[in-house]
PDB file of C-alpha atoms in Angstrom:
ATOM      1  CA  UNK A   2     140.443  86.454 171.581  1.00  0.00           C
ATOM      2  CA  UNK A   3     138.868  85.509 168.385  1.00  0.00           C
ATOM      3  CA  UNK A   4     135.672  87.390 169.375  1.00  0.00           C
ATOM      4  CA  UNK A   5     137.673  90.384 170.230  1.00  0.00           C
ATOM      5  CA  UNK A   6     139.665  90.295 166.906  1.00  0.00           C
ATOM      6  CA  UNK A   7     136.220  89.775 164.899  1.00  0.00           C
ATOM      7  CA  UNK A   8     134.683  92.816 166.691  1.00  0.00           C
ATOM      8  CA  UNK A   9     137.694  94.857 165.902  1.00  0.00           C
ATOM      9  CA  UNK A  10     137.627  93.936 162.301  1.00  0.00           C
ATOM     10  CA  UNK A  11     133.945  94.620 162.298  1.00  0.00           C
ATOM     11  CA  UNK A  12     134.242  98.048 163.800  1.00  0.00           C
ATOM     12  CA  UNK A  13     137.134  98.937 161.477  1.00  0.00           C
ATOM     13  CA  UNK A  14     134.905  98.080 158.484  1.00  0.00           C
ATOM     14  CA  UNK A  15     132.151 100.240 159.794  1.00  0.00           C
ATOM     15  CA  UNK A  16     134.345 103.342 160.484  1.00  0.00           C
ATOM     16  CA  UNK A  17     136.677 103.178 157.508  1.00  0.00           C
ATOM     17  CA  UNK A  18     135.188 104.443 154.449  1.00  0.00           C
ATOM     18  CA  UNK A  19     135.452 102.107 151.346  1.00  0.00           C
ATOM     19  CA  UNK A  20     138.065 103.444 148.787  1.00  0.00           C
ATOM     20  CA  UNK A  21     136.645 106.517 146.804  1.00  0.00           C
ATOM     21  CA  UNK A  22     136.395 106.662 143.217  1.00  0.00           C
ATOM     22  CA  UNK A  23     139.328 108.657 141.805  1.00  0.00           C
ATOM     23  CA  UNK A  24     138.769 112.312 140.775  1.00  0.00           C
ATOM     24  CA  UNK A  25     137.778 112.422 137.055  1.00  0.00           C
ATOM     25  CA  UNK A  26     138.344 115.153 134.600  1.00  0.00           C
ATOM     26  CA  UNK A  27     135.200 116.387 133.026  1.00  0.00           C
ATOM     27  CA  UNK A  28     135.209 118.378 129.606  1.00  0.00           C
ATOM     28  CA  UNK A  29     132.663 120.773 128.885  1.00  0.00           C
ATOM     29  CA  UNK A  30     130.439 119.715 125.860  1.00  0.00           C
ATOM     30  CA  UNK A  31     130.468 122.956 123.745  1.00  0.00           C
ATOM     31  CA  UNK A  32     127.442 121.549 121.848  1.00  0.00           C
ATOM     32  CA  UNK A  33     125.392 121.396 125.042  1.00  0.00           C
ATOM     33  CA  UNK A  34     126.494 124.594 126.758  1.00  0.00           C
ATOM     34  CA  UNK A  35     124.538 127.807 127.355  1.00  0.00           C
ATOM     35  CA  UNK A  36     125.568 130.941 129.289  1.00  0.00           C
ATOM     36  CA  UNK A  37     123.145 133.614 129.223  1.00  0.00           C
ATOM     37  CA  UNK A  38     123.369 137.163 130.536  1.00  0.00           C
ATOM     38  CA  UNK A  39     120.730 139.887 131.299  1.00  0.00           C
ATOM     39  CA  UNK A  40     120.995 143.424 132.026  1.00  0.00           C
ATOM     40  CA  UNK A  41     118.593 146.273 132.339  1.00  0.00           C
ATOM     41  CA  UNK A  42     118.234 148.928 129.297  1.00  0.00           C
ATOM     42  CA  UNK A  43     117.451 152.362 130.187  1.00  0.00           C
ATOM     43  CA  UNK A  44     115.415 150.760 132.926  1.00  0.00           C
ATOM     44  CA  UNK A  45     112.779 149.748 130.571  1.00  0.00           C
ATOM     45  CA  UNK A  46     113.609 145.850 129.918  1.00  0.00           C
ATOM     46  CA  UNK A  47     116.533 143.493 130.254  1.00  0.00           C
ATOM     47  CA  UNK A  48     118.530 142.765 127.401  1.00  0.00           C
ATOM     48  CA  UNK A  49     119.372 139.176 127.250  1.00  0.00           C
ATOM     49  CA  UNK A  50     122.300 137.715 125.402  1.00  0.00           C
ATOM     50  CA  UNK A  51     124.861 134.955 125.464  1.00  0.00           C
ATOM     51  CA  UNK A  52     128.399 133.981 124.539  1.00  0.00           C
ATOM     52  CA  UNK A  53     128.556 131.300 121.696  1.00  0.00           C
ATOM     53  CA  UNK A  54     132.009 129.917 121.951  1.00  0.00           C
ATOM     54  CA  UNK A  55     133.381 128.397 125.050  1.00  0.00           C
ATOM     55  CA  UNK A  56     135.662 125.692 126.312  1.00  0.00           C
ATOM     56  CA  UNK A  57     136.507 124.300 129.852  1.00  0.00           C
ATOM     57  CA  UNK A  58     137.379 121.331 132.027  1.00  0.00           C
ATOM     58  CA  UNK A  59     137.166 120.617 135.750  1.00  0.00           C
ATOM     59  CA  UNK A  60     138.227 117.843 137.984  1.00  0.00           C
ATOM     60  CA  UNK A  61     135.425 116.287 140.183  1.00  0.00           C
ATOM     61  CA  UNK A  62     135.369 113.513 142.706  1.00  0.00           C
ATOM     62  CA  UNK A  63     131.754 112.603 142.591  1.00  0.00           C
ATOM     63  CA  UNK A  64     131.726 110.204 145.491  1.00  0.00           C
ATOM     64  CA  UNK A  65     133.647 112.746 147.778  1.00  0.00           C
ATOM     65  CA  UNK A  66     131.651 115.624 146.060  1.00  0.00           C
ATOM     66  CA  UNK A  67     134.940 117.561 145.864  1.00  0.00           C
ATOM     67  CA  UNK A  68     135.674 120.004 142.971  1.00  0.00           C
ATOM     68  CA  UNK A  69     139.298 120.216 143.058  1.00  0.00           C
ATOM     69  CA  UNK A  70     139.904 122.396 139.980  1.00  0.00           C
ATOM     70  CA  UNK A  71     138.386 123.907 136.806  1.00  0.00           C
ATOM     71  CA  UNK A  72     138.419 126.551 134.208  1.00  0.00           C
ATOM     72  CA  UNK A  73     136.024 127.935 131.671  1.00  0.00           C
ATOM     73  CA  UNK A  74     137.140 130.134 128.850  1.00  0.00           C
ATOM     74  CA  UNK A  75     134.726 132.284 126.882  1.00  0.00           C
ATOM     75  CA  UNK A  76     135.451 134.058 123.561  1.00  0.00           C
ATOM     76  CA  UNK A  77     134.381 137.799 124.168  1.00  0.00           C
ATOM     77  CA  UNK A  78     133.914 138.375 120.394  1.00  0.00           C
ATOM     78  CA  UNK A  79     131.294 135.510 120.496  1.00  0.00           C
ATOM     79  CA  UNK A  80     128.823 137.656 122.264  1.00  0.00           C
ATOM     80  CA  UNK A  81     125.328 137.700 120.692  1.00  0.00           C
ATOM     81  CA  UNK A  82     122.228 139.412 121.653  1.00  0.00           C
ATOM     82  CA  UNK A  83     120.384 139.075 118.225  1.00  0.00           C
ATOM     83  CA  UNK A  84     121.158 142.768 117.244  1.00  0.00           C
ATOM     84  CA  UNK A  85     124.012 143.232 114.979  1.00  0.00           C
ATOM     85  CA  UNK A  86     124.971 146.958 115.762  1.00  0.00           C
ATOM     86  CA  UNK A  87     124.663 146.168 119.577  1.00  0.00           C
ATOM     87  CA  UNK A  88     126.788 143.103 119.322  1.00  0.00           C
ATOM     88  CA  UNK A  89     129.543 145.110 117.526  1.00  0.00           C
ATOM     89  CA  UNK A  90     129.254 147.897 120.322  1.00  0.00           C
ATOM     90  CA  UNK A  91     129.621 145.068 122.998  1.00  0.00           C
ATOM     91  CA  UNK A  92     132.836 143.988 121.217  1.00  0.00           C
ATOM     92  CA  UNK A  93     134.407 147.457 121.296  1.00  0.00           C
ATOM     93  CA  UNK A  94     136.305 149.107 124.138  1.00  0.00           C
ATOM     94  CA  UNK A  95     133.180 150.580 125.595  1.00  0.00           C
ATOM     95  CA  UNK A  96     132.409 147.177 127.074  1.00  0.00           C
ATOM     96  CA  UNK A  97     134.297 143.842 126.187  1.00  0.00           C
ATOM     97  CA  UNK A  98     137.162 145.361 124.114  1.00  0.00           C
ATOM     98  CA  UNK A  99     137.367 141.854 122.233  1.00  0.00           C
ATOM     99  CA  UNK A 100     140.332 142.800 120.001  1.00  0.00           C
ATOM    100  CA  UNK A 101     142.394 143.494 123.335  1.00  0.00           C
ATOM    101  CA  UNK A 102     140.922 140.974 125.462  1.00  0.00           C
ATOM    102  CA  UNK A 103     139.849 137.934 123.392  1.00  0.00           C
ATOM    103  CA  UNK A 104     139.227 135.748 126.481  1.00  0.00           C
ATOM    104  CA  UNK A 105     137.018 135.900 129.545  1.00  0.00           C
ATOM    105  CA  UNK A 106     137.907 133.190 132.014  1.00  0.00           C
ATOM    106  CA  UNK A 107     136.611 131.697 135.073  1.00  0.00           C
ATOM    107  CA  UNK A 108     139.101 129.605 137.258  1.00  0.00           C
ATOM    108  CA  UNK A 109     137.730 127.686 140.238  1.00  0.00           C
ATOM    109  CA  UNK A 110     139.291 128.466 143.750  1.00  0.00           C
ATOM    110  CA  UNK A 111     136.757 126.901 145.971  1.00  0.00           C
ATOM    111  CA  UNK A 112     133.728 124.572 146.305  1.00  0.00           C
ATOM    112  CA  UNK A 113     131.418 124.075 149.207  1.00  0.00           C
ATOM    113  CA  UNK A 114     128.657 121.529 149.254  1.00  0.00           C
ATOM    114  CA  UNK A 115     125.163 123.063 150.472  1.00  0.00           C
ATOM    115  CA  UNK A 116     122.892 120.145 149.608  1.00  0.00           C
ATOM    116  CA  UNK A 117     122.527 116.613 148.167  1.00  0.00           C
ATOM    117  CA  UNK A 118     122.813 117.957 144.719  1.00  0.00           C
ATOM    118  CA  UNK A 119     123.736 121.685 145.229  1.00  0.00           C
ATOM    119  CA  UNK A 120     126.821 123.762 145.977  1.00  0.00           C
ATOM    120  CA  UNK A 121     128.753 127.028 145.647  1.00  0.00           C
ATOM    121  CA  UNK A 122     131.701 127.366 143.296  1.00  0.00           C
ATOM    122  CA  UNK A 123     133.858 130.291 143.992  1.00  0.00           C
ATOM    123  CA  UNK A 124     136.340 131.358 141.262  1.00  0.00           C
ATOM    124  CA  UNK A 125     138.338 134.110 139.932  1.00  0.00           C
ATOM    125  CA  UNK A 126     136.718 135.831 136.840  1.00  0.00           C
ATOM    126  CA  UNK A 127     139.154 137.671 134.485  1.00  0.00           C
ATOM    127  CA  UNK A 128     137.695 140.187 132.145  1.00  0.00           C
ATOM    128  CA  UNK A 129     139.201 143.270 130.615  1.00  0.00           C
ATOM    129  CA  UNK A 130     142.473 142.534 132.315  1.00  0.00           C
ATOM    130  CA  UNK A 131     141.202 142.708 135.779  1.00  0.00           C
ATOM    131  CA  UNK A 132     140.269 139.732 138.194  1.00  0.00           C
ATOM    132  CA  UNK A 133     137.737 139.483 141.025  1.00  0.00           C
ATOM    133  CA  UNK A 134     136.112 136.672 142.855  1.00  0.00           C
ATOM    134  CA  UNK A 135     132.704 135.366 141.780  1.00  0.00           C
ATOM    135  CA  UNK A 136     130.556 132.759 143.491  1.00  0.00           C
ATOM    136  CA  UNK A 137     128.169 130.657 141.563  1.00  0.00           C
ATOM    137  CA  UNK A 138     125.160 128.708 142.899  1.00  0.00           C
ATOM    138  CA  UNK A 139     125.476 125.257 141.277  1.00  0.00           C
ATOM    139  CA  UNK A 140     122.776 122.393 140.775  1.00  0.00           C
ATOM    140  CA  UNK A 141     123.763 119.037 139.594  1.00  0.00           C
ATOM    141  CA  UNK A 142     120.858 117.987 137.753  1.00  0.00           C
ATOM    142  CA  UNK A 143     121.919 114.461 136.488  1.00  0.00           C
ATOM    143  CA  UNK A 144     124.928 112.229 136.544  1.00  0.00           C
ATOM    144  CA  UNK A 145     124.627 109.157 134.399  1.00  0.00           C
ATOM    145  CA  UNK A 146     126.117 107.399 131.144  1.00  0.00           C
ATOM    146  CA  UNK A 147     124.663 109.391 128.162  1.00  0.00           C
ATOM    147  CA  UNK A 148     121.884 107.496 126.525  1.00  0.00           C
ATOM    148  CA  UNK A 149     122.975 107.928 122.986  1.00  0.00           C
ATOM    149  CA  UNK A 150     125.649 109.602 120.901  1.00  0.00           C
ATOM    150  CA  UNK A 151     128.964 109.638 122.651  1.00  0.00           C
ATOM    151  CA  UNK A 152     127.634 107.501 125.503  1.00  0.00           C
ATOM    152  CA  UNK A 153     130.143 108.687 128.003  1.00  0.00           C
ATOM    153  CA  UNK A 154     129.653 109.301 131.747  1.00  0.00           C
ATOM    154  CA  UNK A 155     128.158 112.820 131.979  1.00  0.00           C
ATOM    155  CA  UNK A 156     127.080 115.460 134.513  1.00  0.00           C
ATOM    156  CA  UNK A 157     124.201 117.877 133.733  1.00  0.00           C
ATOM    157  CA  UNK A 158     124.754 121.301 135.601  1.00  0.00           C
ATOM    158  CA  UNK A 159     122.799 124.551 136.119  1.00  0.00           C
ATOM    159  CA  UNK A 160     124.544 127.581 137.693  1.00  0.00           C
ATOM    160  CA  UNK A 161     123.797 131.210 138.170  1.00  0.00           C
ATOM    161  CA  UNK A 162     125.244 134.405 139.714  1.00  0.00           C
ATOM    162  CA  UNK A 163     124.863 138.135 139.603  1.00  0.00           C
ATOM    163  CA  UNK A 164     127.839 140.649 139.495  1.00  0.00           C
ATOM    164  CA  UNK A 165     128.552 144.329 138.912  1.00  0.00           C
ATOM    165  CA  UNK A 166     130.262 144.989 135.564  1.00  0.00           C
ATOM    166  CA  UNK A 167     131.841 148.184 137.039  1.00  0.00           C
ATOM    167  CA  UNK A 168     133.924 145.977 139.299  1.00  0.00           C
ATOM    168  CA  UNK A 169     135.877 145.197 135.931  1.00  0.00           C
ATOM    169  CA  UNK A 170     136.202 148.744 134.914  1.00  0.00           C
ATOM    170  CA  UNK A 171     133.055 148.389 132.494  1.00  0.00           C
ATOM    171  CA  UNK A 172     131.288 151.673 133.220  1.00  0.00           C
ATOM    172  CA  UNK A 173     129.898 152.792 129.861  1.00  0.00           C
ATOM    173  CA  UNK A 174     126.344 154.024 130.259  1.00  0.00           C
ATOM    174  CA  UNK A 175     126.229 153.997 133.861  1.00  0.00           C
ATOM    175  CA  UNK A 176     125.958 157.940 134.046  1.00  0.00           C
ATOM    176  CA  UNK A 177     123.405 158.479 132.982  1.00  0.00           C
ATOM    177  CA  UNK A 178     121.767 155.134 133.651  1.00  0.00           C
ATOM    178  CA  UNK A 179     121.394 153.804 130.149  1.00  0.00           C
ATOM    179  CA  UNK A 180     122.839 150.313 130.808  1.00  0.00           C
ATOM    180  CA  UNK A 181     122.659 148.592 134.144  1.00  0.00           C
ATOM    181  CA  UNK A 182     125.416 147.914 136.328  1.00  0.00           C
ATOM    182  CA  UNK A 183     124.151 144.524 137.649  1.00  0.00           C
ATOM    183  CA  UNK A 184     124.347 141.539 135.456  1.00  0.00           C
ATOM    184  CA  UNK A 185     122.746 138.208 135.879  1.00  0.00           C
ATOM    185  CA  UNK A 186     124.352 135.064 134.514  1.00  0.00           C
ATOM    186  CA  UNK A 187     122.726 131.788 134.042  1.00  0.00           C
ATOM    187  CA  UNK A 188     124.627 128.613 133.009  1.00  0.00           C
ATOM    188  CA  UNK A 189     123.270 125.274 131.702  1.00  0.00           C
ATOM    189  CA  UNK A 190     125.669 122.611 130.322  1.00  0.00           C
ATOM    190  CA  UNK A 191     126.638 119.064 130.063  1.00  0.00           C
ATOM    191  CA  UNK A 192     130.171 117.746 130.700  1.00  0.00           C
ATOM    192  CA  UNK A 193     131.627 114.136 130.058  1.00  0.00           C
ATOM    193  CA  UNK A 194     134.622 112.395 131.078  1.00  0.00           C
ATOM    194  CA  UNK A 195     136.836 109.652 129.256  1.00  0.00           C
ATOM    195  CA  UNK A 196     136.985 107.717 132.492  1.00  0.00           C
ATOM    196  CA  UNK A 197     135.337 104.368 132.905  1.00  0.00           C
TER     197      UNK A 197
END
């Protein structure tokens, strides 16, 4: 009887996972965030730019590797391509229409783990008043207590995707082909949690 009970307890211990860590809320560190975009110009060379103002949070359970929610907000008038006249054009209604649509938002809807430190994050990208699904290929580069500064538990993340701007009604320059339709987005950022 004692042997049977002991075996039962041992079996239960093996097949029952230990209590998982609670999901934690991570805040995007806007001082360590880069979002670059790349788009062809008249077929000659890609123009590269970025958005300089962003904020965001997400809820992630590291042990279960589950991303349950998240949102990033980019300020459309913070677009920067190192050319003042072009940047002002990007802010007008030919492109981002920043006065009418100041925010570009990405809201997480799904997450799929694809490897030990990789995954696919699907979300709704809202721009120019239109919303379409976008999937990011994501890599978790590092997860550890920050070695200096804020000294909080921090995730380091890279991500990328490709989309067509015309899906959001941004068709300026497509005919004739002055500005490409396909846009490559690359993200690199750190996000920290207040949790112990």
